[in-house]
């Protein structure tokens, strides 16, 4: 369960679910690609920061560097 305060929730730009069916097994790893999701990102006027959070609901055992998230901007 994730708990987000109302104050923090006001700044959430969107949620992008990644389903198990989105992943491809490459032998030593699994990769999911979601393209053209149509989610615009804009930092708050007071700064230039955008924070990203990822939640794994699976029962996997991950190392500190075992999960990567790559974002592309155009």
PDB file of C-alpha atoms in Angstrom:
ATOM      1  CA  UNK A   1       0.000   0.000   0.000  1.00  0.00           C
ATOM      2  CA  UNK A   2       1.276   3.436  -0.906  1.00  0.00           C
ATOM      3  CA  UNK A   3       0.208   6.419   1.158  1.00  0.00           C
ATOM      4  CA  UNK A   4       0.311   9.859  -0.477  1.00  0.00           C
ATOM      5  CA  UNK A   5      -0.828  12.987   1.334  1.00  0.00           C
ATOM      6  CA  UNK A   6      -3.421  15.274  -0.234  1.00  0.00           C
ATOM      7  CA  UNK A   7      -0.783  18.003  -0.534  1.00  0.00           C
ATOM      8  CA  UNK A   8       1.568  15.698  -2.457  1.00  0.00           C
ATOM      9  CA  UNK A   9      -1.250  14.188  -4.532  1.00  0.00           C
ATOM     10  CA  UNK A  10      -2.051  17.628  -5.908  1.00  0.00           C
ATOM     11  CA  UNK A  11       1.286  17.476  -7.758  1.00  0.00           C
ATOM     12  CA  UNK A  12       0.900  14.013  -9.322  1.00  0.00           C
ATOM     13  CA  UNK A  13       1.069  14.395 -13.095  1.00  0.00           C
ATOM     14  CA  UNK A  14      -0.139  10.906 -13.952  1.00  0.00           C
ATOM     15  CA  UNK A  15       0.046   7.181 -13.355  1.00  0.00           C
ATOM     16  CA  UNK A  16       1.334   4.741 -15.961  1.00  0.00           C
ATOM     17  CA  UNK A  17       0.603   1.094 -15.171  1.00  0.00           C
ATOM     18  CA  UNK A  18       2.990  -1.500 -16.592  1.00  0.00           C
ATOM     19  CA  UNK A  19       1.332  -4.919 -16.771  1.00  0.00           C
ATOM     20  CA  UNK A  20       3.113  -8.263 -16.748  1.00  0.00           C
ATOM     21  CA  UNK A  21       1.996  -8.728 -20.373  1.00  0.00           C
ATOM     22  CA  UNK A  22       4.019  -5.610 -21.338  1.00  0.00           C
ATOM     23  CA  UNK A  23       7.318  -7.352 -20.516  1.00  0.00           C
ATOM     24  CA  UNK A  24       9.517  -9.351 -22.878  1.00  0.00           C
ATOM     25  CA  UNK A  25      11.793 -12.047 -21.436  1.00  0.00           C
ATOM     26  CA  UNK A  26      15.341 -11.572 -22.729  1.00  0.00           C
ATOM     27  CA  UNK A  27      16.806 -14.496 -20.818  1.00  0.00           C
ATOM     28  CA  UNK A  28      18.805 -12.607 -18.188  1.00  0.00           C
ATOM     29  CA  UNK A  29      16.263  -9.829 -17.759  1.00  0.00           C
ATOM     30  CA  UNK A  30      12.774  -8.641 -18.611  1.00  0.00           C
ATOM     31  CA  UNK A  31      12.094  -5.390 -20.465  1.00  0.00           C
ATOM     32  CA  UNK A  32       8.859  -3.444 -20.892  1.00  0.00           C
ATOM     33  CA  UNK A  33       8.421  -0.539 -23.286  1.00  0.00           C
ATOM     34  CA  UNK A  34       5.480   1.836 -23.232  1.00  0.00           C
ATOM     35  CA  UNK A  35       5.473   4.295 -26.118  1.00  0.00           C
ATOM     36  CA  UNK A  36       3.440   7.392 -26.873  1.00  0.00           C
ATOM     37  CA  UNK A  37       1.577   7.398 -23.589  1.00  0.00           C
ATOM     38  CA  UNK A  38       0.522  11.021 -24.104  1.00  0.00           C
ATOM     39  CA  UNK A  39       1.432  12.191 -20.606  1.00  0.00           C
ATOM     40  CA  UNK A  40       2.757  15.728 -20.507  1.00  0.00           C
ATOM     41  CA  UNK A  41       5.275  16.645 -17.825  1.00  0.00           C
ATOM     42  CA  UNK A  42       5.772  20.098 -16.414  1.00  0.00           C
ATOM     43  CA  UNK A  43       7.738  21.054 -13.335  1.00  0.00           C
ATOM     44  CA  UNK A  44       6.218  23.393 -10.784  1.00  0.00           C
ATOM     45  CA  UNK A  45       6.828  27.073 -11.478  1.00  0.00           C
ATOM     46  CA  UNK A  46       9.098  27.408  -8.430  1.00  0.00           C
ATOM     47  CA  UNK A  47      11.640  24.802  -9.597  1.00  0.00           C
ATOM     48  CA  UNK A  48      12.735  22.571 -12.454  1.00  0.00           C
ATOM     49  CA  UNK A  49      12.400  19.227 -10.680  1.00  0.00           C
ATOM     50  CA  UNK A  50      10.210  16.306 -11.671  1.00  0.00           C
ATOM     51  CA  UNK A  51      10.227  13.276  -9.392  1.00  0.00           C
ATOM     52  CA  UNK A  52       9.356   9.745 -10.494  1.00  0.00           C
ATOM     53  CA  UNK A  53       8.301   6.832  -8.306  1.00  0.00           C
ATOM     54  CA  UNK A  54       8.013   3.179  -9.244  1.00  0.00           C
ATOM     55  CA  UNK A  55       6.127   0.528  -7.308  1.00  0.00           C
ATOM     56  CA  UNK A  56       6.733  -3.185  -7.795  1.00  0.00           C
ATOM     57  CA  UNK A  57       3.824  -5.309  -6.648  1.00  0.00           C
ATOM     58  CA  UNK A  58       5.493  -8.559  -7.652  1.00  0.00           C
ATOM     59  CA  UNK A  59       7.347 -10.972  -5.416  1.00  0.00           C
ATOM     60  CA  UNK A  60      10.680 -10.497  -7.155  1.00  0.00           C
ATOM     61  CA  UNK A  61      13.969 -10.165  -5.326  1.00  0.00           C
ATOM     62  CA  UNK A  62      15.828  -7.133  -6.655  1.00  0.00           C
ATOM     63  CA  UNK A  63      19.275  -5.720  -5.961  1.00  0.00           C
ATOM     64  CA  UNK A  64      19.784  -1.998  -5.361  1.00  0.00           C
ATOM     65  CA  UNK A  65      20.694  -1.548  -9.038  1.00  0.00           C
ATOM     66  CA  UNK A  66      18.421  -4.310 -10.326  1.00  0.00           C
ATOM     67  CA  UNK A  67      15.535  -2.117 -11.460  1.00  0.00           C
ATOM     68  CA  UNK A  68      16.063   0.626 -14.041  1.00  0.00           C
ATOM     69  CA  UNK A  69      13.681   3.254 -15.339  1.00  0.00           C
ATOM     70  CA  UNK A  70      14.566   5.099 -18.525  1.00  0.00           C
ATOM     71  CA  UNK A  71      12.564   8.134 -19.603  1.00  0.00           C
ATOM     72  CA  UNK A  72      12.702   9.826 -22.981  1.00  0.00           C
ATOM     73  CA  UNK A  73      11.701  13.412 -23.673  1.00  0.00           C
ATOM     74  CA  UNK A  74      11.164  15.121 -26.988  1.00  0.00           C
TER      75      UNK A  74
END
